[in-house]
Every structure is written in C-alpha cells, then in structure tokens.
Coordinates of C-alpha atoms and ligand atoms in Angstrom, one line a residue:
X1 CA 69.9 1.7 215.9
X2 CA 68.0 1.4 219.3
X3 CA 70.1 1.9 221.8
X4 CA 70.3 -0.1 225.0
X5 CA 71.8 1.9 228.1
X6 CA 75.0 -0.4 228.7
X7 CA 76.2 0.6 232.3
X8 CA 79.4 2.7 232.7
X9 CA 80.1 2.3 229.1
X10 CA 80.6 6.2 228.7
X11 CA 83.4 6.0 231.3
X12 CA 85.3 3.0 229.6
X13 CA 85.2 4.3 226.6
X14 CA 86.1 8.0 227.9
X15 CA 89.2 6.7 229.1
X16 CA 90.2 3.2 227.3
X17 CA 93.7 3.6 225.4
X18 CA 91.7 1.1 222.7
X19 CA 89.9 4.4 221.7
X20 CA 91.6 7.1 219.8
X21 CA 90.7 10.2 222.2
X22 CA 92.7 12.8 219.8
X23 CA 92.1 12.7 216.8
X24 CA 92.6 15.9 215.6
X25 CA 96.1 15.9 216.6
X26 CA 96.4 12.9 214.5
X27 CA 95.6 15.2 211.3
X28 CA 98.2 14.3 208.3
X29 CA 99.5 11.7 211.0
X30 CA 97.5 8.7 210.7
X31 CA 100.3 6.2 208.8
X32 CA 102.6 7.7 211.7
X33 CA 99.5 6.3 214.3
X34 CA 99.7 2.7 212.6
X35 CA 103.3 2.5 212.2
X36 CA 103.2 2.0 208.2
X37 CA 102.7 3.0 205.3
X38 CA 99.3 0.9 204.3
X39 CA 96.1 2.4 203.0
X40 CA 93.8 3.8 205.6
X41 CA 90.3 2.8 205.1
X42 CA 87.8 4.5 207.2
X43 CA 83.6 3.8 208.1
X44 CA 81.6 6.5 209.4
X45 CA 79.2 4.9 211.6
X46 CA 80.5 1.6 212.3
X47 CA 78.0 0.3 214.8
X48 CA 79.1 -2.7 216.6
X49 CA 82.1 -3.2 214.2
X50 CA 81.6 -6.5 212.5
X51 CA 82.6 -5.2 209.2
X52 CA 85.5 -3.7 210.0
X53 CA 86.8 -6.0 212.1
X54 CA 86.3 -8.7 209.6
X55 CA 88.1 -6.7 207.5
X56 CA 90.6 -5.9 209.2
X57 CA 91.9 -9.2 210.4
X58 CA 91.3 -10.4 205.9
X59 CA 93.3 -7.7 205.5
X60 CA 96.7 -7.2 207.8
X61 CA 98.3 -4.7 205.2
X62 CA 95.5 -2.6 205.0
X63 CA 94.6 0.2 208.4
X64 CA 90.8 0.3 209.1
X65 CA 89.6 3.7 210.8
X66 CA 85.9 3.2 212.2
X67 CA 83.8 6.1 213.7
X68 CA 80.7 5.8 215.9
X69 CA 79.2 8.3 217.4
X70 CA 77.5 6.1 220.8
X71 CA 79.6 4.9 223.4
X72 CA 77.0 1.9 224.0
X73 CA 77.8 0.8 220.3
X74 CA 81.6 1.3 219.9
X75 CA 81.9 -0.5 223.0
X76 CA 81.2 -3.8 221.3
X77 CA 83.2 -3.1 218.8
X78 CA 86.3 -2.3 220.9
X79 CA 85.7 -6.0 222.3
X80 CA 86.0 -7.7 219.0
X81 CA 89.4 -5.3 218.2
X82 CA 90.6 -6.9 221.5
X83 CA 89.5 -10.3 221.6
X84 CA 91.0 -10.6 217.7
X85 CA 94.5 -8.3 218.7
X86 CA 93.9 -6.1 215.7
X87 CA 96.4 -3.7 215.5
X88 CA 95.1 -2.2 211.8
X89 CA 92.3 -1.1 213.2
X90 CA 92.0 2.1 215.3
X91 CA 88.0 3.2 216.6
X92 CA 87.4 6.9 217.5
X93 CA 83.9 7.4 219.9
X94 CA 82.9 10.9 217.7
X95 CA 80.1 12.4 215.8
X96 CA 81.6 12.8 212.2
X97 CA 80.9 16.5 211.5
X98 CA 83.9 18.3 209.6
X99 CA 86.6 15.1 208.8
X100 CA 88.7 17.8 207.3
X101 CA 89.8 18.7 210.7
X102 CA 90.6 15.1 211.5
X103 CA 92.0 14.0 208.0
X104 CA 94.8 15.4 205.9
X105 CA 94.0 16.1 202.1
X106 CA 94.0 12.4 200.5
X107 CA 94.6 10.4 203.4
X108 CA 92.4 8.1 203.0
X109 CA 91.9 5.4 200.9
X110 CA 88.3 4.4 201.0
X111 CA 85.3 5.4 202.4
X112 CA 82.5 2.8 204.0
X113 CA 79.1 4.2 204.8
X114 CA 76.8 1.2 205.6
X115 CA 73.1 1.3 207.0
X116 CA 73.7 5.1 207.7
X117 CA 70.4 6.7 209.4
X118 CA 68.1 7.9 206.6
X119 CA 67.0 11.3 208.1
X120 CA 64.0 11.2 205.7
X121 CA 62.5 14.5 206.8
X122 CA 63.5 17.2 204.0
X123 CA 64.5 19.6 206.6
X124 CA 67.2 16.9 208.2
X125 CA 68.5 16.3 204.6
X126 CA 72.0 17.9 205.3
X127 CA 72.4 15.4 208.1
X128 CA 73.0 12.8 205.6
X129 CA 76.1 11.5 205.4
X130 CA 75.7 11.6 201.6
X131 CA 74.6 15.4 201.5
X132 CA 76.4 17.8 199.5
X133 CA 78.2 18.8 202.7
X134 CA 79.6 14.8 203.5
X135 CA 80.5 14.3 199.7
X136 CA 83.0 17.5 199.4
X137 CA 84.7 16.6 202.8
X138 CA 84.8 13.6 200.9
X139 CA 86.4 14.3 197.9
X140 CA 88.9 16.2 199.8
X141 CA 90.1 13.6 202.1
X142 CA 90.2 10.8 199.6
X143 CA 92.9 10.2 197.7
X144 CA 93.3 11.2 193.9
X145 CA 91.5 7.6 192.7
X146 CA 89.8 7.1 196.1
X147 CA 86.3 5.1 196.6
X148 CA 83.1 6.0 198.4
X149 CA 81.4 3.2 199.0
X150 CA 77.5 3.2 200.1
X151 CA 75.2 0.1 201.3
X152 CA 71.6 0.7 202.3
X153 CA 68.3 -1.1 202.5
X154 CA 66.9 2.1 202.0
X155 CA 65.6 3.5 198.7
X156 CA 64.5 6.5 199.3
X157 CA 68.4 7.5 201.1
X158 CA 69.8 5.6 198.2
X159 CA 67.9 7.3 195.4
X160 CA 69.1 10.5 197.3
X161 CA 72.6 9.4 197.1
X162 CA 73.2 8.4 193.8
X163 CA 71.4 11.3 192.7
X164 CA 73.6 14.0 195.0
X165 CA 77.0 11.8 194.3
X166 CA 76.3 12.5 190.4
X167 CA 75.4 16.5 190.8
X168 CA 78.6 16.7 192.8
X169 CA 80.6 15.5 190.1
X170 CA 81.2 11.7 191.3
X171 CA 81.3 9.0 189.1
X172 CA 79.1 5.8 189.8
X173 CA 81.4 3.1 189.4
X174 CA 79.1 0.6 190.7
X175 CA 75.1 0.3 191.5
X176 CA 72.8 -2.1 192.4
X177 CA 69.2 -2.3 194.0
X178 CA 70.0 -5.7 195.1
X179 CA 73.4 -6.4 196.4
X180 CA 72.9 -9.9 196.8
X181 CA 71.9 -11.2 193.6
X182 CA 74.9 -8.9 191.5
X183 CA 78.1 -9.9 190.7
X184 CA 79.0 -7.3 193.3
X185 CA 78.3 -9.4 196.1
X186 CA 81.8 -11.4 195.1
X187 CA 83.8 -10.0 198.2
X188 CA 81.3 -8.5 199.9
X189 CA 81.4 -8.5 203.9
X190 CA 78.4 -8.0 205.7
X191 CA 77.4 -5.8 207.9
X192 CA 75.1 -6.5 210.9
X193 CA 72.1 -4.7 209.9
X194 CA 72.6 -6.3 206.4
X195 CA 72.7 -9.9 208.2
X196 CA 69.7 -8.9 209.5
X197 CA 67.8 -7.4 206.9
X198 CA 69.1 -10.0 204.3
X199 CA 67.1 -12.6 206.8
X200 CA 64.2 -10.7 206.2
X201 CA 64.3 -11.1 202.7
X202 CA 65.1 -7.4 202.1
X203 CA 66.8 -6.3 199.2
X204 CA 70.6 -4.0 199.6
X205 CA 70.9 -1.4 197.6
X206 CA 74.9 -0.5 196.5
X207 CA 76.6 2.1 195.3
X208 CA 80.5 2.8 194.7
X209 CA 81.6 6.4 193.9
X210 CA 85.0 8.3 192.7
X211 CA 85.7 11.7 192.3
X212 CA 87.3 12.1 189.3
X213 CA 89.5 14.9 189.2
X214 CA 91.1 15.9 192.1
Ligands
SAH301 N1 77.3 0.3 210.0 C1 76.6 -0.5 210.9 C2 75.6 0.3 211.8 C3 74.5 1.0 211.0 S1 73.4 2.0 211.9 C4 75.9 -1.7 210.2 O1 75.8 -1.6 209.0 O2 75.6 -2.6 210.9 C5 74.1 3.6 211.7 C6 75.2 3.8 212.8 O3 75.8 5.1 212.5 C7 74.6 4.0 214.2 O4 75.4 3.2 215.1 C8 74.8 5.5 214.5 O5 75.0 5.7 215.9 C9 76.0 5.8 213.6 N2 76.1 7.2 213.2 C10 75.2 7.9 212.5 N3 75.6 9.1 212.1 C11 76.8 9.3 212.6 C12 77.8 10.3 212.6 N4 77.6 11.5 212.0 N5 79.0 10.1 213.2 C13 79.2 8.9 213.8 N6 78.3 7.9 213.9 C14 77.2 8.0 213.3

C-alpha cells in the first residue's frame, strides 16, 4: 500500500480508546471484550477497513476483529467504526506475528486475508501470511469447523497459497481465478484494492480453506 505520512496519526492512534491497545491481555477474553457470545471474525491486514466495516454493520450478531499493522491506514478505518457507531467491531494497530499469544485455542470464527503483500522474493517467503508459519497459528486459533478465507489479484501469492494450505493439511473448499465471474461472488463484499483492481479489469483470485481435524 503506499503510504502517505498522515500528521500526528501515530499519537491518535497510540492513545485513542477506539483502538484495542492490549490485546494480549484480551487472550481467551475476546466474547468478554464484546459483551456476547457471537462469532468473532478477524482480518489480518485490514487497510482502510471498508470490508470490515461493511460487514460489520450487515452483520450486528457477528464481532469483527481487524488488524493493521500502520497507524496512517487504521486511522481511516477507526473513522468509519465511529462515524457508523459500530460496536462489533474492535481494530488493534499491530504487526500480526504469533496470534497465539493474542487468541485463545478456537476463538475465532473466521479468518479474512485480502490483498495481503505478496513478498515475492523466495527468501521473504515466510513473511507471507499464508506461509507454513501463518497457517498452523491458524489452525490453532480457529475453531473446530473454522474458515480461512484468501482474496488476491496476485497469482503467483495465490498459487503459493493454495499450494502450502493443501501440504498443511487444509481443505480447499472453495477456488477461483476469477472471483467475479463465479458463483462465489454471491455475497461477496469488496475490498478497496479489489474496487480498484476490478476497475482495471483485473481478475481476483479466491480461495476458502478448513482444517479438517482439529
Ligand atoms: N485488506 C485491504 C488492504 C490490503 S493491502 C484491502 O484489501 O483493501 C495489505 C495491508 O496489510 C496493508 O495495509 C499492510 O499494512 C497490512 N499488513 C501486511 N502485513 C501485515 C501484518 N503482518 N500485520 C498487520 N498488517 C499487515
């Protein structure tokens, strides 16, 4: 994503109560956080938030956990969670690194990775967030029955994907190369790099995973 400098943003978000500062104290505590008992759904790298937030407010029995790693970006996203008063969905400013710290076994529902960077050099593979590493924090912080769920424009990550879901035991419950011509698209809420690359005439490639035995 390029990145424009958006002044003082590091400072709001460092110290807005609209940003979960803690969450590792929230471990095993996250129906506690939202006050009910609904299915926690969670994107790792969220950007400026449309998706979830569009989501969330489709959705009022459903909690919506979105992680972005640059203040700049997640601060757009906290101004749609305010402007719409959505209480399902909680936004933590963080680098996803080891979720198990962060996430109780099978607290989650669902898990959104949309437009995630590509890291196409071989030696930044593990930085993927579908690398071996991602997929078994994954599988343990899904619930028994849980779904990964994967949109790209790229092929090369995709391929990469579907390929290290499947050696890691997953099974592909869905997959197209183009999203927007498959009966999959029934439902589907875009994104805004998928806005912008569907205007571009780009193809989205999509991919939904479960781990099978838990
Ligand atoms: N999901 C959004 C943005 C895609 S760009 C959309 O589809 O429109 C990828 C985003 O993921 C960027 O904003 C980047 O900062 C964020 N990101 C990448 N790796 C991350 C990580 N490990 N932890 C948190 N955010 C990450």
């Amino acid at each position: 994503m390029r990145l424009r400098y958006v002044k003082g943003s590091k400072e709001l978000i460092a110290s807005h109560e609209g940003i979960v500062h803690n969450p590792k104290e929230l471990c095993g505590r996250w129906h506690e956080f939202f006050g009910n008992t609904y299915p926690i759904r969670l994107e790792i790298g969220m950007g400026k938030g449309k998706f979830l937030s569009s989501l969330a407010m489709q959705n009022p029995d459903v909690n919506y956990i979105g992680i972005e790693k640059y203040e700049a970006v997640i601060l757009r996203a906290l101004e749609k969670k305010e402007e719409l008063g959505l209480t399902n969905l909680a936004l933590m400013c963080e680098y996803a690194s080891d979720l198990k710290e962060i996430f109780a076994e099978g607290e989650i529902d669902m898990i959104y990775l949309n437009f995630s960077d590509p890291w196409p050099k071989d030696r930044h593979a593990k930085r993927r967030l579908t690398s071996d590493t991602y997929l078994d924090m994954y599988k343990v912080i899904l619930k028994k029955g849980g779904i990964l769920q994967f949109k790209t424009d790229n092929t090369g990550l995709f391929d990469f994907s579907v390929e290290r879901a499947t050696a890691c035991g997953w099974d592909i419950t869905a997959l197209t190369k183009d999203l927007h011509s498959s009966e999959f698209v029934n439902g589907n809420v875009c994104t805004e790099y998928e806005e912008k690359f569907v205007s571009e005439g780009k193809k989205i490639c999509f991919m939904q995973a479960q781990y099978p035995c838990k």
